Structures are given as structure tokens and as C-alpha cells.
GROMACS .gro file of C-alpha atoms in nm:
model
  281
    1MET     CA    1   2.499  -6.135   3.347
    2GLY     CA    2   2.404  -5.947   3.663
    3ARG     CA    3   2.708  -5.721   3.637
    4THR     CA    4   2.623  -5.637   3.275
    5ILE     CA    5   2.263  -5.547   3.360
    6LYS     CA    6   2.375  -5.333   3.652
    7LEU     CA    7   2.624  -5.140   3.440
    8LEU     CA    8   2.371  -5.083   3.163
    9LEU     CA    9   2.123  -4.952   3.418
   10TYR     CA   10   2.388  -4.709   3.540
   11PHE     CA   11   2.459  -4.611   3.180
   12PHE     CA   12   2.097  -4.524   3.104
   13ALA     CA   13   2.034  -4.376   3.448
   14TYR     CA   14   2.309  -4.118   3.402
   15GLN     CA   15   2.165  -4.023   3.064
   16LEU     CA   16   1.811  -3.988   3.197
   17ALA     CA   17   1.929  -3.792   3.501
   18PHE     CA   18   2.132  -3.536   3.308
   19MET     CA   19   1.872  -3.508   3.032
   20GLY     CA   20   1.597  -3.459   3.289
   21VAL     CA   21   1.783  -3.185   3.474
   22PHE     CA   22   1.871  -2.992   3.158
   23ILE     CA   23   1.527  -3.028   3.000
   24CYS     CA   24   1.354  -2.916   3.321
   25GLY     CA   25   1.594  -2.623   3.346
   26TYR     CA   26   1.514  -2.524   2.988
   27MET     CA   27   1.139  -2.538   3.046
   28ILE     CA   28   1.164  -2.334   3.367
   29HIS     CA   29   1.383  -2.077   3.190
   30LYS     CA   30   1.140  -2.049   2.898
   31GLY     CA   31   0.829  -2.066   3.118
   32VAL     CA   32   0.683  -2.359   2.922
   33PHE     CA   33   0.561  -2.704   3.028
   34GLU     CA   34   0.625  -2.899   2.709
   35VAL     CA   35   0.931  -3.010   2.521
   36PRO     CA   36   0.960  -2.794   2.206
   37GLN     CA   37   0.849  -2.965   1.885
   38THR     CA   38   1.111  -2.770   1.692
   39PRO     CA   39   1.420  -2.744   1.915
   40ASP     CA   40   1.597  -2.408   1.916
   41SER     CA   41   1.973  -2.365   1.943
   42THR     CA   42   1.964  -2.336   2.324
   43TYR     CA   43   1.767  -2.659   2.368
   44THR     CA   44   1.993  -2.843   2.124
   45SER     CA   45   2.308  -2.725   2.305
   46LEU     CA   46   2.168  -2.827   2.643
   47ILE     CA   47   2.073  -3.174   2.521
   48LEU     CA   48   2.417  -3.231   2.371
   49LEU     CA   49   2.587  -3.095   2.684
   50ALA     CA   50   2.381  -3.339   2.888
   51GLN     CA   51   2.498  -3.619   2.658
   52VAL     CA   52   2.863  -3.525   2.705
   53LEU     CA   53   2.833  -3.489   3.083
   54SER     CA   54   2.635  -3.811   3.132
   55THR     CA   55   2.894  -4.003   2.930
   56ALA     CA   56   3.174  -3.849   3.135
   57ALA     CA   57   2.990  -3.937   3.456
   58MET     CA   58   2.964  -4.299   3.345
   59GLY     CA   59   3.336  -4.309   3.270
   60ILE     CA   60   3.419  -4.167   3.613
   61HIS     CA   61   3.184  -4.419   3.774
   62LEU     CA   62   3.361  -4.708   3.602
   63LEU     CA   63   3.705  -4.588   3.711
   64VAL     CA   64   3.616  -4.488   4.067
   65GLY     CA   65   3.416  -4.807   4.114
   66LYS     CA   66   3.715  -5.008   3.986
   67TYR     CA   67   3.506  -5.186   3.725
   68VAL     CA   68   3.803  -5.138   3.493
   69PRO     CA   69   4.149  -5.239   3.621
   70LEU     CA   70   4.385  -4.945   3.660
   71ASP     CA   71   4.694  -5.158   3.613
   72ARG     CA   72   4.967  -5.089   3.361
   73LYS     CA   73   4.851  -5.360   3.121
   74THR     CA   74   4.510  -5.199   3.074
   75TRP     CA   75   4.648  -4.861   2.976
   76SER     CA   76   4.964  -4.943   2.788
   77TYR     CA   77   5.088  -5.192   2.537
   78CYS     CA   78   5.417  -5.375   2.569
   79SER     CA   79   5.477  -5.418   2.196
   80SER     CA   80   5.585  -5.167   1.931
   81PRO     CA   81   5.376  -4.879   1.785
   82LYS     CA   82   5.320  -5.109   1.487
   83VAL     CA   83   5.022  -5.251   1.675
   84LEU     CA   84   4.851  -4.912   1.690
   85ILE     CA   85   4.925  -4.838   1.324
   86ALA     CA   86   4.793  -5.179   1.221
   87SER     CA   87   4.486  -5.117   1.437
   88VAL     CA   88   4.404  -4.805   1.236
   89VAL     CA   89   4.443  -4.991   0.906
   90PHE     CA   90   4.230  -5.273   1.048
   91ILE     CA   91   3.936  -5.051   1.142
   92LEU     CA   92   3.947  -4.851   0.818
   93ALA     CA   93   3.945  -5.170   0.610
   94LEU     CA   94   3.667  -5.315   0.822
   95GLY     CA   95   3.461  -5.003   0.769
   96LEU     CA   96   3.474  -5.036   0.390
   97TRP     CA   97   3.299  -5.371   0.362
   98THR     CA   98   3.070  -5.331   0.664
   99ASN     CA   99   2.940  -4.999   0.533
  100TYR     CA  100   2.888  -5.151   0.190
  101LEU     CA  101   2.691  -5.443   0.333
  102SER     CA  102   2.490  -5.201   0.546
  103GLU     CA  103   2.394  -5.007   0.234
  104LEU     CA  104   2.287  -5.327   0.057
  105ALA     CA  105   2.071  -5.428   0.354
  106ASP     CA  106   1.897  -5.086   0.343
  107LEU     CA  107   1.780  -5.105   0.704
  108PRO     CA  108   1.566  -4.823   0.848
  109ASN     CA  109   1.758  -4.541   1.015
  110SER     CA  110   1.538  -4.413   1.296
  111MET     CA  111   1.807  -4.180   1.432
  112GLN     CA  112   1.928  -4.014   1.115
  113GLU     CA  113   1.807  -3.666   1.211
  114THR     CA  114   1.962  -3.699   1.556
  115PHE     CA  115   2.302  -3.794   1.416
  116GLU     CA  116   2.291  -3.515   1.158
  117MET     CA  117   2.217  -3.265   1.434
  118MET     CA  118   2.502  -3.399   1.647
  119MET     CA  119   2.756  -3.395   1.364
  120ARG     CA  120   2.680  -3.030   1.289
  121HIS     CA  121   2.730  -2.918   1.650
  122PRO     CA  122   3.065  -2.890   1.835
  123LEU     CA  123   2.927  -3.063   2.145
  124GLY     CA  124   2.786  -3.341   1.929
  125ILE     CA  125   3.124  -3.392   1.765
  126ILE     CA  126   3.287  -3.411   2.108
  127ALA     CA  127   3.030  -3.669   2.217
  128ILE     CA  128   3.080  -3.885   1.907
  129VAL     CA  129   3.452  -3.850   1.844
  130ILE     CA  130   3.600  -3.818   2.194
  131MET     CA  131   3.360  -3.926   2.468
  132ALA     CA  132   3.209  -4.231   2.298
  133PRO     CA  133   3.541  -4.401   2.208
  134ILE     CA  134   3.680  -4.360   2.559
  135VAL     CA  135   3.376  -4.437   2.773
  136GLU     CA  136   3.224  -4.706   2.552
  137GLU     CA  137   3.554  -4.892   2.550
  138LEU     CA  138   3.572  -4.859   2.928
  139LEU     CA  139   3.219  -4.997   2.958
  140PHE     CA  140   3.180  -5.263   2.691
  141ARG     CA  141   3.536  -5.386   2.664
  142GLY     CA  142   3.696  -5.303   3.000
  143ALA     CA  143   3.410  -5.350   3.245
  144ILE     CA  144   3.191  -5.607   3.066
  145GLU     CA  145   3.413  -5.809   2.835
  146GLY     CA  146   3.716  -5.795   3.064
  147TYR     CA  147   3.512  -5.933   3.353
  148LEU     CA  148   3.370  -6.212   3.135
  149LEU     CA  149   3.714  -6.299   3.001
  150ARG     CA  150   3.829  -6.352   3.357
  151LYS     CA  151   3.523  -6.557   3.454
  152TRP     CA  152   3.425  -6.755   3.144
  153LYS     CA  153   3.628  -7.045   3.010
  154HIS     CA  154   3.580  -6.958   2.642
  155PRO     CA  155   3.696  -6.609   2.535
  156ALA     CA  156   3.484  -6.622   2.218
  157GLY     CA  157   3.169  -6.617   2.431
  158ALA     CA  158   3.284  -6.306   2.616
  159ILE     CA  159   3.372  -6.127   2.292
  160VAL     CA  160   3.044  -6.216   2.118
  161PHE     CA  161   2.827  -6.135   2.419
  162SER     CA  162   2.983  -5.794   2.484
  163SER     CA  163   2.963  -5.714   2.111
  164LEU     CA  164   2.596  -5.810   2.101
  165VAL     CA  165   2.521  -5.582   2.395
  166PHE     CA  166   2.727  -5.309   2.229
  167GLY     CA  167   2.521  -5.338   1.910
  168LEU     CA  168   2.184  -5.348   2.084
  169VAL     CA  169   2.257  -5.047   2.307
  170HIS     CA  170   2.292  -4.828   1.999
  171GLY     CA  171   1.917  -4.875   1.955
  172ASN     CA  172   1.909  -4.824   1.578
  173TRP     CA  173   1.835  -5.095   1.320
  174VAL     CA  174   2.079  -4.960   1.064
  175GLN     CA  175   2.353  -4.916   1.324
  176ALA     CA  176   2.316  -5.230   1.538
  177PRO     CA  177   2.460  -5.489   1.290
  178PHE     CA  178   2.750  -5.258   1.203
  179ALA     CA  179   2.816  -5.189   1.572
  180PHE     CA  180   2.808  -5.563   1.645
  181VAL     CA  181   3.076  -5.637   1.383
  182ILE     CA  182   3.287  -5.343   1.498
  183GLY     CA  183   3.240  -5.466   1.854
  184LEU     CA  184   3.376  -5.806   1.755
  185ALA     CA  185   3.690  -5.641   1.617
  186LEU     CA  186   3.733  -5.420   1.921
  187GLY     CA  187   3.664  -5.709   2.158
  188TRP     CA  188   3.909  -5.934   1.978
  189MET     CA  189   4.178  -5.666   1.998
  190TYR     CA  190   4.117  -5.624   2.369
  191TYR     CA  191   4.140  -6.001   2.419
  192ARG     CA  192   4.466  -6.025   2.224
  193THR     CA  193   4.644  -5.724   2.374
  194GLY     CA  194   4.487  -5.686   2.718
  195SER     CA  195   4.500  -5.310   2.658
  196LEU     CA  196   4.215  -5.066   2.599
  197LEU     CA  197   4.433  -4.827   2.398
  198PRO     CA  198   4.414  -5.006   2.058
  199GLY     CA  199   4.035  -5.027   2.089
  200ILE     CA  200   4.001  -4.662   2.191
  201LEU     CA  201   4.214  -4.560   1.894
  202MET     CA  202   4.014  -4.780   1.655
  203HIS     CA  203   3.686  -4.646   1.793
  204PHE     CA  204   3.812  -4.289   1.758
  205VAL     CA  205   3.920  -4.344   1.396
  206ASN     CA  206   3.590  -4.512   1.309
  207ASN     CA  207   3.375  -4.234   1.457
  208SER     CA  208   3.589  -3.945   1.336
  209THR     CA  209   3.592  -4.088   0.983
  210ALA     CA  210   3.212  -4.095   0.983
  211VAL     CA  211   3.192  -3.736   1.108
  212LEU     CA  212   3.452  -3.609   0.861
  213GLY     CA  213   3.279  -3.785   0.574
  214PHE     CA  214   2.950  -3.621   0.665
  215LEU     CA  215   3.098  -3.275   0.709
  216ILE     CA  216   3.289  -3.292   0.381
  217THR     CA  217   2.991  -3.402   0.173
  218ASP     CA  218   2.720  -3.248   0.398
  219ASN     CA  219   2.485  -3.493   0.231
  220PRO     CA  220   2.295  -3.728   0.465
  221ASP     CA  221   2.197  -3.947   0.168
  222ALA     CA  222   2.555  -3.998   0.046
  223THR     CA  223   2.657  -4.364   0.018
  224MET     CA  224   2.951  -4.555  -0.120
  225VAL     CA  225   2.744  -4.646  -0.426
  226SER     CA  226   2.632  -4.288  -0.490
  227GLU     CA  227   2.985  -4.153  -0.448
  228TYR     CA  228   3.187  -4.422  -0.628
  229GLY     CA  229   2.931  -4.609  -0.838
  230PRO     CA  230   2.815  -4.972  -0.796
  231GLN     CA  231   3.137  -5.125  -0.929
  232GLY     CA  232   3.365  -4.885  -0.746
  233ALA     CA  233   3.184  -4.945  -0.416
  234ALA     CA  234   3.195  -5.322  -0.465
  235TRP     CA  235   3.567  -5.322  -0.538
  236MET     CA  236   3.634  -5.105  -0.234
  237ALA     CA  237   3.440  -5.351  -0.019
  238VAL     CA  238   3.637  -5.645  -0.160
  239ALA     CA  239   3.965  -5.464  -0.100
  240GLY     CA  240   3.857  -5.379   0.254
  241ALA     CA  241   3.768  -5.742   0.325
  242ALA     CA  242   4.106  -5.858   0.193
  243VAL     CA  243   4.296  -5.607   0.406
  244THR     CA  244   4.085  -5.707   0.708
  245VAL     CA  245   4.188  -6.071   0.668
  246LEU     CA  246   4.551  -5.966   0.623
  247CYS     CA  247   4.537  -5.757   0.942
  248VAL     CA  248   4.394  -6.048   1.140
  249TYR     CA  249   4.676  -6.268   1.011
  250LEU     CA  250   4.942  -6.011   1.100
  251PHE     CA  251   4.805  -5.964   1.450
  252GLN     CA  252   4.794  -6.336   1.520
  253LYS     CA  253   5.124  -6.434   1.360
  254LYS     CA  254   5.346  -6.128   1.382
  255LEU     CA  255   5.227  -5.848   1.609
  256VAL     CA  256   5.046  -6.021   1.897
  257ALA     CA  257   5.150  -6.384   1.873
  258GLN     CA  258   4.991  -6.480   2.206
  259PRO     CA  259   4.673  -6.337   2.358
  260ALA     CA  260   4.688  -6.162   2.693
  261VAL     CA  261   4.661  -6.372   3.008
  262TRP     CA  262   4.323  -6.327   3.174
  263HIS     CA  263   4.261  -6.608   3.418
  264GLU     CA  264   4.558  -6.531   3.641
  265ILE     CA  265   4.353  -6.239   3.773
  266GLU     CA  266   4.074  -6.477   3.859
  267GLU     CA  267   4.320  -6.699   4.047
  268VAL     CA  268   4.446  -6.402   4.252
  269GLU     CA  269   4.088  -6.302   4.332
  270SER     CA  270   4.007  -6.657   4.440
  271GLN     CA  271   4.315  -6.666   4.664
  272ASN     CA  272   4.218  -6.335   4.823
  273ASP     CA  273   3.866  -6.461   4.887
  274GLU     CA  274   4.007  -6.778   5.045
  275ASN     CA  275   4.239  -6.574   5.269
  276VAL     CA  276   3.951  -6.357   5.384
  277PHE     CA  277   3.749  -6.669   5.462
  278ILE     CA  278   4.033  -6.815   5.669
  279GLN     CA  279   4.079  -6.490   5.860
  280ASN     CA  280   3.708  -6.472   5.938
  281LYS     CA  281   3.723  -6.824   6.079
   0.00000   0.00000   0.00000
């Protein structure tokens, strides 16, 4: 728990630091002492640049601090490319029924204007489509879930906990349940494969699909029901749920028959600690 809190504090600290520097620079440049009520293009670009840089800084921190293992297993996958292809199908199918349920729940979207602004700006697209999939997988799967998988006896607890944190960090009622379910899928994939690459790819596909859908329709109020009708949306959700179940079956029985080994790392760490203790004596 302490490691998770520490990493989240780093995550928010980098955001506050970069945002603070860029906002102060903007106010000094403009000769004002208040944040603009109606942001101009310069302010918007600076805020989004701060978002990109703070996310990159967090990713560098995780790698340099060795919170994420830099071994071959973490960055490659020993099976065939079928795993990556199935991962894409998995996340697309999952998105169909989770989006449909999200629409039915009709939860408040407190960050709608922010997301619309980001998806219309090149820096915002970079933040959503490129930076978020890489760094969020490093943080929530590699640094948090990976550590818990090595320390906790039950992998389900590590997957659920990291997914819950992943959902809550998004800080948006309409997004949190969806992010939690997506986090479960990403966490389960990381547990099965031991590699961050399937999760990064799934995260990339999920985010880029959302951005492309928005840019194509350019309608913030567009939903599955409004685009395909109540029956069409319902059938798409049912089909997505069926394909999701099929993907889970294929991963467990055909593609990744056995989950990655996690506790051997813990044993090596324990042996190293014991050796250090003996040497100190």
C-alpha cells in the first residue's frame, strides 16, 4: 500500500509541478495575475504541453527508479503475434458492451469539455493516444500491479486493487467504472503474459478508437444509441460481450495456457536480502 501511495504522489506531483511552471510563465508573459476564464490558444497549448511533459517525466521516473523491471519478459512476449492480434479484438469487444452500459447508467461527465478540448488539439491527442497508454501501463500495471503480484499470495487481489486505483485516478464519475473494467482486462493480460506490450497495445487501441470516433462525428453528444438506435446498440453490446468471453477462453486455453511466474522474483529478492544480512554479520 505504501508503494502505491508514494507512486501516486509522484504522479500528481509531476503534474502540479509542470502545470504550475507553465501557468506562471503564461501569467508573467501576459502580465496578468489570474488564470484566464476563457483560455486562449497559447494557454491551451501550454497546459497540454505540461500534461505531455509531466506524463513523460513520470515514465522516466519509473524506469530510472527501477519500479518496473527492465528484463526481457517485461518488454517482449515469447508466444506468437496471435496474442497481440487477439488483444486488439479483446479490447474492441470489451469497449462495445462497457460503453453501452455506461450510456445506460448516464453518469455525470464533469470533464467533458476538457476531453473535447484535448481531442481537438495535436498535443492533447499525443497525451491521450501515445503518452497515456505507455506511462499508465508502466505505473498501474508494471509498478503497482507487478509489485503486488510478487508480494501477494492471490493474484486476483493485485489485479482488482490496481484496477480500482486506475479507475479512481481518472477522477470522473462517467469514466471511473469504465476505467475499472478496462483495468481488470489490462491487469489480467499482464498477469497472464508477464509482458506490458499487450496492455500498452490494448490501451492504445482503446484510446485511439475514442479519439477517432470523436473526430469523425465531431459530436460530443453522440452515443451508441443515437448512432445505431436502441436495438442496434443493444445487439452490438451483446455481440461484444460474447466476443469478450470467447477471447478470455482463447487466452486461457490456447494462447496463454499458463500465467507468467511471479513469485520466483520474490524468492530471488529474499535470497539477496539474506545474503546481505549474512555479509553484514
